[in-house]
Backbone as JSON Lines, residues from 0, in Angstrom:
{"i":0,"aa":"X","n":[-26.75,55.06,15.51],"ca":[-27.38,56.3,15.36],"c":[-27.73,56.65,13.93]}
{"i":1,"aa":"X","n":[-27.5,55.44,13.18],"ca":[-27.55,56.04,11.48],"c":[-29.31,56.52,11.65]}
{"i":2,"aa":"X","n":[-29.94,55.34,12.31],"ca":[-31.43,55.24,12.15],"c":[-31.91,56.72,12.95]}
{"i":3,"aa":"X","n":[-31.33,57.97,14.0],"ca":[-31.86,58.64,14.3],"c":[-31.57,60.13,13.06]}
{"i":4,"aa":"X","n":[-30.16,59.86,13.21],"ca":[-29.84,60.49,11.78],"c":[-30.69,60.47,10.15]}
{"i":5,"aa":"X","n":[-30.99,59.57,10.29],"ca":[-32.03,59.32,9.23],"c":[-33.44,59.95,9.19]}
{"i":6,"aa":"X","n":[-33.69,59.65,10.31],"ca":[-35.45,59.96,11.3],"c":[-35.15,61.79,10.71]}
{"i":7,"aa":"X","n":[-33.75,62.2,11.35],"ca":[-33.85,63.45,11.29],"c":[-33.86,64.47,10.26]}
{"i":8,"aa":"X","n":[-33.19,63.58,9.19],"ca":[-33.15,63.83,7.9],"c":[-34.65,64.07,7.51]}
{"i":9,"aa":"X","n":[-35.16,62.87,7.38],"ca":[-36.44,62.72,7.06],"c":[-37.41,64.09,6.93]}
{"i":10,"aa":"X","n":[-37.26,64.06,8.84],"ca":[-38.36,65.06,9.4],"c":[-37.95,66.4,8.82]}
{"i":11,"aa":"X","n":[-36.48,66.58,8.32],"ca":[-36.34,67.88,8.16],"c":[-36.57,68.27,6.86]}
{"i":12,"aa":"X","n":[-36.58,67.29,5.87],"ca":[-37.16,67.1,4.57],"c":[-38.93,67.07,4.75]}
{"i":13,"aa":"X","n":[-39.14,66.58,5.29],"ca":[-40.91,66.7,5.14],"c":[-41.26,67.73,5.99]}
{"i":14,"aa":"X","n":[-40.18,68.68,6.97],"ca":[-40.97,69.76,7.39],"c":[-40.53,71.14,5.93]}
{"i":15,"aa":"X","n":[-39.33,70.98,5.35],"ca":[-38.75,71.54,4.31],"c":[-40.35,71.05,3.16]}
{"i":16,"aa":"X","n":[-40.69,70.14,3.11],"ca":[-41.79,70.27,1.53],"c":[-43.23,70.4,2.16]}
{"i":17,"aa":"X","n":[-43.25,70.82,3.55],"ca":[-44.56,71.37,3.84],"c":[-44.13,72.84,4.07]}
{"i":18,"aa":"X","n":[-43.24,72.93,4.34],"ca":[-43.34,74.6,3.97],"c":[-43.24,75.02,2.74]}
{"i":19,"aa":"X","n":[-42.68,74.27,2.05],"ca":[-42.8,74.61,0.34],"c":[-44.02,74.41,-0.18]}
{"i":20,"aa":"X","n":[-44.95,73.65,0.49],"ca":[-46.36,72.99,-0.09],"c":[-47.49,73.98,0.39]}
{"i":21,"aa":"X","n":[-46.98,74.85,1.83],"ca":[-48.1,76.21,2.6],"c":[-47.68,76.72,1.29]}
{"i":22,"aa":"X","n":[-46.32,77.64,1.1],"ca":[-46.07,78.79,0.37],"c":[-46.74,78.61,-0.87]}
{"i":23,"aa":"X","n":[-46.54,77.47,-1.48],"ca":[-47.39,77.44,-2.83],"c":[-48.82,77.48,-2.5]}
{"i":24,"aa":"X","n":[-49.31,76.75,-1.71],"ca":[-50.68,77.3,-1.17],"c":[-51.29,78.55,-1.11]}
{"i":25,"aa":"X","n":[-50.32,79.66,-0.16],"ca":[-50.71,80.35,-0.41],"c":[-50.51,81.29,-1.48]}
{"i":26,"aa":"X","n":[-49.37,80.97,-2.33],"ca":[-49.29,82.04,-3.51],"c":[-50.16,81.29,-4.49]}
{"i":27,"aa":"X","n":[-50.88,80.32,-4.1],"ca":[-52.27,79.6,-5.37],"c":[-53.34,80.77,-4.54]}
{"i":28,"aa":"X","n":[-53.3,80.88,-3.24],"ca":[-54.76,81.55,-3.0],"c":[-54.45,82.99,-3.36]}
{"i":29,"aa":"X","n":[-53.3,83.59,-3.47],"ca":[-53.23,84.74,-3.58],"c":[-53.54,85.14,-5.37]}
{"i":30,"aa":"X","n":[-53.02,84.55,-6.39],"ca":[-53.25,84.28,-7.52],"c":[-54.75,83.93,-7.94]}
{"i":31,"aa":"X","n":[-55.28,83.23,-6.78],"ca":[-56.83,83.23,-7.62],"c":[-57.49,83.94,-6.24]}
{"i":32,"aa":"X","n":[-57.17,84.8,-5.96],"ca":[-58.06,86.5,-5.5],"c":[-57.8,87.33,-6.62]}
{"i":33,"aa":"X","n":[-56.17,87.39,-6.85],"ca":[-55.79,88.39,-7.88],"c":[-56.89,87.8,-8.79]}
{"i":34,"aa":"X","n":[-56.75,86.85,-9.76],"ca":[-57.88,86.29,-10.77],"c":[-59.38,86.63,-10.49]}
{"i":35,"aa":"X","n":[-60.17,86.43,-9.53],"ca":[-60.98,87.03,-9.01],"c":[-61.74,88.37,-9.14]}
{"i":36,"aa":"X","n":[-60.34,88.89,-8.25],"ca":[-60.62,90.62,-8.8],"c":[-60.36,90.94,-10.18]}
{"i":37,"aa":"X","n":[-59.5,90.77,-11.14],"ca":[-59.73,90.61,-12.3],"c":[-60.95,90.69,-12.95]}
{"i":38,"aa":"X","n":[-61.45,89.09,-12.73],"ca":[-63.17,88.82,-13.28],"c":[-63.83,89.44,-13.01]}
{"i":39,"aa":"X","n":[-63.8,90.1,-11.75],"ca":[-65.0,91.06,-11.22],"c":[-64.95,92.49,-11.57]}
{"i":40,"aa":"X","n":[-63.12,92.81,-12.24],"ca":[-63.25,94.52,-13.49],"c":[-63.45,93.95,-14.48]}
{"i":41,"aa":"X","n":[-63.36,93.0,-15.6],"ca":[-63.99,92.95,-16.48],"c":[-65.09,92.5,-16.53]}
{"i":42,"aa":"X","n":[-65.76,92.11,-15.23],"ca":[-67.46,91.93,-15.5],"c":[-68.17,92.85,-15.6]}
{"i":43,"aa":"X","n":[-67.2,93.89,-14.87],"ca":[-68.45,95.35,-14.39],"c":[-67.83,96.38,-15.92]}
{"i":44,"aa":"X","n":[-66.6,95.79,-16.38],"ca":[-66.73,97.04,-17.97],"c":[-67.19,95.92,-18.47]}
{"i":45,"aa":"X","n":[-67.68,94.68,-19.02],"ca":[-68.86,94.09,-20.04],"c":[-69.76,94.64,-19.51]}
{"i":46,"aa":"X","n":[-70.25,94.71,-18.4],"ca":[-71.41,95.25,-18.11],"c":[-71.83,96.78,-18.61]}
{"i":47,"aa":"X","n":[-71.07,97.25,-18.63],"ca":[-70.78,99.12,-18.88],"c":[-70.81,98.14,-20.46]}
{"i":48,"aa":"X","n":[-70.35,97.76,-20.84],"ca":[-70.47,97.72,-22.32],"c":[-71.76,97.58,-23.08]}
{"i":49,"aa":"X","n":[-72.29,96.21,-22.21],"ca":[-73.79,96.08,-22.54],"c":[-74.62,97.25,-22.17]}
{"i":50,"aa":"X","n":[-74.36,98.14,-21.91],"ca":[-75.34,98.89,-21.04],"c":[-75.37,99.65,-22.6]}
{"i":51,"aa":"X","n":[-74.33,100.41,-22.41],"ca":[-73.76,100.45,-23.76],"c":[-74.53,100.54,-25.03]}
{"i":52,"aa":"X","n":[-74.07,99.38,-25.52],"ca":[-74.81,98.81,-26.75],"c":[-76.33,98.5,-26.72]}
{"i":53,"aa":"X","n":[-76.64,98.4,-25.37],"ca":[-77.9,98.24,-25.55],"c":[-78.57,99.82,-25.54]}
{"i":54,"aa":"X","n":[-78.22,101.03,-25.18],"ca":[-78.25,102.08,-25.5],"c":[-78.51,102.37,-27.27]}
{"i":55,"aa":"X","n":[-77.28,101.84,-27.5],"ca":[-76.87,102.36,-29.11],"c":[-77.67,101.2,-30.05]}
{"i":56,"aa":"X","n":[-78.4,100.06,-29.5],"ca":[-79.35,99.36,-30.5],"c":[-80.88,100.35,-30.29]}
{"i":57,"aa":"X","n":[-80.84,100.71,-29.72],"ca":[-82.43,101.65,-28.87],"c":[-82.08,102.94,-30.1]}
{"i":58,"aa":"X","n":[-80.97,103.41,-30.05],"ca":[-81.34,104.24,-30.86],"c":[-81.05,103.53,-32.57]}
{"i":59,"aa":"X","n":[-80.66,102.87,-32.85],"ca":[-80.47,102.22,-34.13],"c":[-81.95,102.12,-34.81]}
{"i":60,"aa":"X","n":[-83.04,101.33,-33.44],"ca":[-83.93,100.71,-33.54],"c":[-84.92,102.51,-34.14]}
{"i":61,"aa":"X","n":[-84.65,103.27,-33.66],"ca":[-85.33,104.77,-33.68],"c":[-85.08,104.81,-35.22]}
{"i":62,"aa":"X","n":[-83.72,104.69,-35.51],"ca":[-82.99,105.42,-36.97],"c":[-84.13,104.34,-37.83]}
{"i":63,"aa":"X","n":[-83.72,103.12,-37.44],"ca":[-84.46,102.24,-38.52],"c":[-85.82,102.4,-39.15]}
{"i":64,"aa":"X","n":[-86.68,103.14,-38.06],"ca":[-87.85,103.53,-38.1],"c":[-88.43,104.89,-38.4]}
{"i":65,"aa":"X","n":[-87.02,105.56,-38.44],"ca":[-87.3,106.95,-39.38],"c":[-86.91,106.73,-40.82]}
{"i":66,"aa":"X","n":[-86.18,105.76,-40.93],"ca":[-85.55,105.09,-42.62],"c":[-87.08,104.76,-42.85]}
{"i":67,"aa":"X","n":[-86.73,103.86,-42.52],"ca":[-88.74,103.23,-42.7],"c":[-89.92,104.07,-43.28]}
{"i":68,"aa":"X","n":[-90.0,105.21,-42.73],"ca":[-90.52,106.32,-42.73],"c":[-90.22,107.09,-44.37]}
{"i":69,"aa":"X","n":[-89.01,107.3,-44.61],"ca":[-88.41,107.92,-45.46],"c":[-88.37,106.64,-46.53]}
{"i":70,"aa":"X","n":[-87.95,105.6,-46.31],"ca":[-88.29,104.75,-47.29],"c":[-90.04,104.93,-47.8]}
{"i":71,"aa":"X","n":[-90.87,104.84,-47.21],"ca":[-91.97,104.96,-47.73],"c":[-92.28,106.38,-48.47]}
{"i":72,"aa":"X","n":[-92.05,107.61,-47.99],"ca":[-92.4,108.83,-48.52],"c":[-91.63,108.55,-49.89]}
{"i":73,"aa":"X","n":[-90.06,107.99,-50.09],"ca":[-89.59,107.59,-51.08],"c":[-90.03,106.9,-52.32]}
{"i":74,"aa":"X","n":[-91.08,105.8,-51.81],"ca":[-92.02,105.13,-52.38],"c":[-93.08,105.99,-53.03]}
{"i":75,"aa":"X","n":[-93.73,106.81,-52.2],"ca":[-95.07,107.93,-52.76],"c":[-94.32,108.77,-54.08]}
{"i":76,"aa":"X","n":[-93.44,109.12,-53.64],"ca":[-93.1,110.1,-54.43],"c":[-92.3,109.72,-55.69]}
{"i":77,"aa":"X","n":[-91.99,108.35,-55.52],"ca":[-91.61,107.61,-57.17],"c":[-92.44,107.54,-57.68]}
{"i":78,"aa":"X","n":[-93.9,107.3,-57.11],"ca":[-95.14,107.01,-57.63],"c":[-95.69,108.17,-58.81]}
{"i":79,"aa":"X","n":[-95.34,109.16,-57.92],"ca":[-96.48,110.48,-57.99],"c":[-95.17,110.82,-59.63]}
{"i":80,"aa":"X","n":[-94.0,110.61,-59.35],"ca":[-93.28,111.2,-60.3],"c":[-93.26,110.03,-61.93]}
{"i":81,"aa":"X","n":[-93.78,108.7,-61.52],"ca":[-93.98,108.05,-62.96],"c":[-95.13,108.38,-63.24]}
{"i":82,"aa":"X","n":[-96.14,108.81,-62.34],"ca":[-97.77,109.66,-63.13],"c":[-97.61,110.81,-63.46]}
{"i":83,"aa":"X","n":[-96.67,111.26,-63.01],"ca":[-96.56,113.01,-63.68],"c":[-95.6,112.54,-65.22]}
{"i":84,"aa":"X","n":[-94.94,111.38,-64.85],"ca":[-94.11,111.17,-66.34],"c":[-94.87,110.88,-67.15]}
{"i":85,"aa":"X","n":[-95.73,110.49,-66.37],"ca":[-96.79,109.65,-67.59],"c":[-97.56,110.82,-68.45]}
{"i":86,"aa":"X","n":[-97.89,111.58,-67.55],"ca":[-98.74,112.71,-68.14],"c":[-98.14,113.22,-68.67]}
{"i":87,"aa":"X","n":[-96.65,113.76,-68.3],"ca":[-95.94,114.6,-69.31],"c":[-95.62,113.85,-70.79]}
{"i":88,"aa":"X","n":[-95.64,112.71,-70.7],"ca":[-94.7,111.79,-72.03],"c":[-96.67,112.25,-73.16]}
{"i":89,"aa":"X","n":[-98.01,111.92,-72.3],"ca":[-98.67,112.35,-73.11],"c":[-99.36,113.85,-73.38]}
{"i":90,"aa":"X","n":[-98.63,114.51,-72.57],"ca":[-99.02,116.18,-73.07],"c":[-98.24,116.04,-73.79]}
{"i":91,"aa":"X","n":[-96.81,116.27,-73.9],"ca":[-96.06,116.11,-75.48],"c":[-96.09,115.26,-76.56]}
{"i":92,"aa":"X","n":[-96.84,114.14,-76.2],"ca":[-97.36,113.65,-77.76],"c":[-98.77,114.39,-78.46]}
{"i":93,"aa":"X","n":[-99.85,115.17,-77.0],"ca":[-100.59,115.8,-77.58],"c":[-99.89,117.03,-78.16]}
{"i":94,"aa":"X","n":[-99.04,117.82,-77.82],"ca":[-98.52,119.14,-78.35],"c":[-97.61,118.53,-79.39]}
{"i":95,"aa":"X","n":[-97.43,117.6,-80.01],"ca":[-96.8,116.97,-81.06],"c":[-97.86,117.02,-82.2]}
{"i":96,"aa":"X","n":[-98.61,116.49,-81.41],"ca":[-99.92,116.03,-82.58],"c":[-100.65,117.34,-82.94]}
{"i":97,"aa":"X","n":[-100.71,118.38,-81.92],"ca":[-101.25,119.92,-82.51],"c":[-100.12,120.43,-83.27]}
{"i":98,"aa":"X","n":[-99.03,120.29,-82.77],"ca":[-98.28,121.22,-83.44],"c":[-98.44,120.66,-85.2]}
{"i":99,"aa":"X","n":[-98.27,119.39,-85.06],"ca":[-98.58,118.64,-86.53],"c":[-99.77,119.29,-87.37]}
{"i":100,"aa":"X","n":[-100.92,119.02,-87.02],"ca":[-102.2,119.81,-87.39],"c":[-101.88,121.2,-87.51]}
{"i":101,"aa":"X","n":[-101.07,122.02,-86.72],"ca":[-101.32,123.48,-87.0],"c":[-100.21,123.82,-88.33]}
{"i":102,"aa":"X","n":[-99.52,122.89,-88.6],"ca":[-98.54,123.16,-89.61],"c":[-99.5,122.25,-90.61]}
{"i":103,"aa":"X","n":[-100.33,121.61,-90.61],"ca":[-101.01,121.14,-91.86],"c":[-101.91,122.08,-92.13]}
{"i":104,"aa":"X","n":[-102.9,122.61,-91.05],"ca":[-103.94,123.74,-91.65],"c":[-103.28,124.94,-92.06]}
{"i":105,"aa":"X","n":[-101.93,125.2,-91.82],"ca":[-101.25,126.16,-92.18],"c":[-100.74,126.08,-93.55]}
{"i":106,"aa":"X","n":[-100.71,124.97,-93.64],"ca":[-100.06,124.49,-95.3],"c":[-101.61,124.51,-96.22]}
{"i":107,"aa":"X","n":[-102.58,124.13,-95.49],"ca":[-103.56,124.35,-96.37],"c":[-104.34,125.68,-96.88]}
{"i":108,"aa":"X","n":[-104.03,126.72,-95.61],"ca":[-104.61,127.87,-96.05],"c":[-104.3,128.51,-97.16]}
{"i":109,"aa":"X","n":[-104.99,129.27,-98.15],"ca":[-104.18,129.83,-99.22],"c":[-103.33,131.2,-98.71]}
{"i":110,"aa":"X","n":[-102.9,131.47,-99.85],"ca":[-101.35,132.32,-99.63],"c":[-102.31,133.71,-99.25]}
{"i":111,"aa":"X","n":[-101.4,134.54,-98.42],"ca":[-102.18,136.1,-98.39],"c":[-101.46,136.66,-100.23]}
{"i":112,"aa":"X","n":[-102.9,137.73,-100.1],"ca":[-102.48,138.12,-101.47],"c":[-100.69,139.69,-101.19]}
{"i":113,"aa":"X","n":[-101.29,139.77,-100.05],"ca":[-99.94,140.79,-99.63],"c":[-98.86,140.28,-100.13]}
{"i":114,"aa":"X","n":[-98.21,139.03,-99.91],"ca":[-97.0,138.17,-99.78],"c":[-96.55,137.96,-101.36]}
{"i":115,"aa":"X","n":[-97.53,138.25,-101.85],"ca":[-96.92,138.24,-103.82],"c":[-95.59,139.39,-103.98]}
């Protein structure tokens, strides 16, 4: 009887590592549902994210184009302010140059006779 004893061993060992081999089975299928559902909340917040950011480049893209804007008026008005420098640097060399002349014809006039 060793050989039925054996048989029985056997069978009760290979029905023992197929039930150990379902259970892991199914705690593998249960683990990749859990995983699953997982992937499928962080797909839908990347998604909310992109939605997102693609929101906040739309308006970036707005800002950039009012900079743009303001960069150029920035531009005009450096312009307008080195021609007004310009003009001013030569109105005060002309009011340099009168004031010069009016203190020379002043030096040339003769004296009032009052001032003796």
């Amino acid at each position: 009887m060793p050989d039925e004893d054996d048989a029985e061993r056997r069978l009760r060992k290979l029905a023992l590592q197929h039930a150990e081999t379902r259970w892991l089975a199914l705690r593998l299928d249960n683990d990749a549902k859990e995983i699953r559902g997982t992937q499928r909340e962080h797909t839908r917040r990347f998604d909310g994210i992109d939605r997102r950011l693609d929101g906040i480049d739309g308006r970036l893209d707005g800002i950039d184009g009012r900079l743009e804007g303001i960069d150029g008026r920035l531009d005009r008005v450096d312009r307008e302010l080195q021609e007004h420098g310009g003009r001013f640097d030569s109105l005060e060399t002309s009011m340099r140059s009168l004031t010069q002349m009016v203190g020379q014809v002043l030096e040339r006039l003769p004296e009032s006779p009052d001032k003796h």
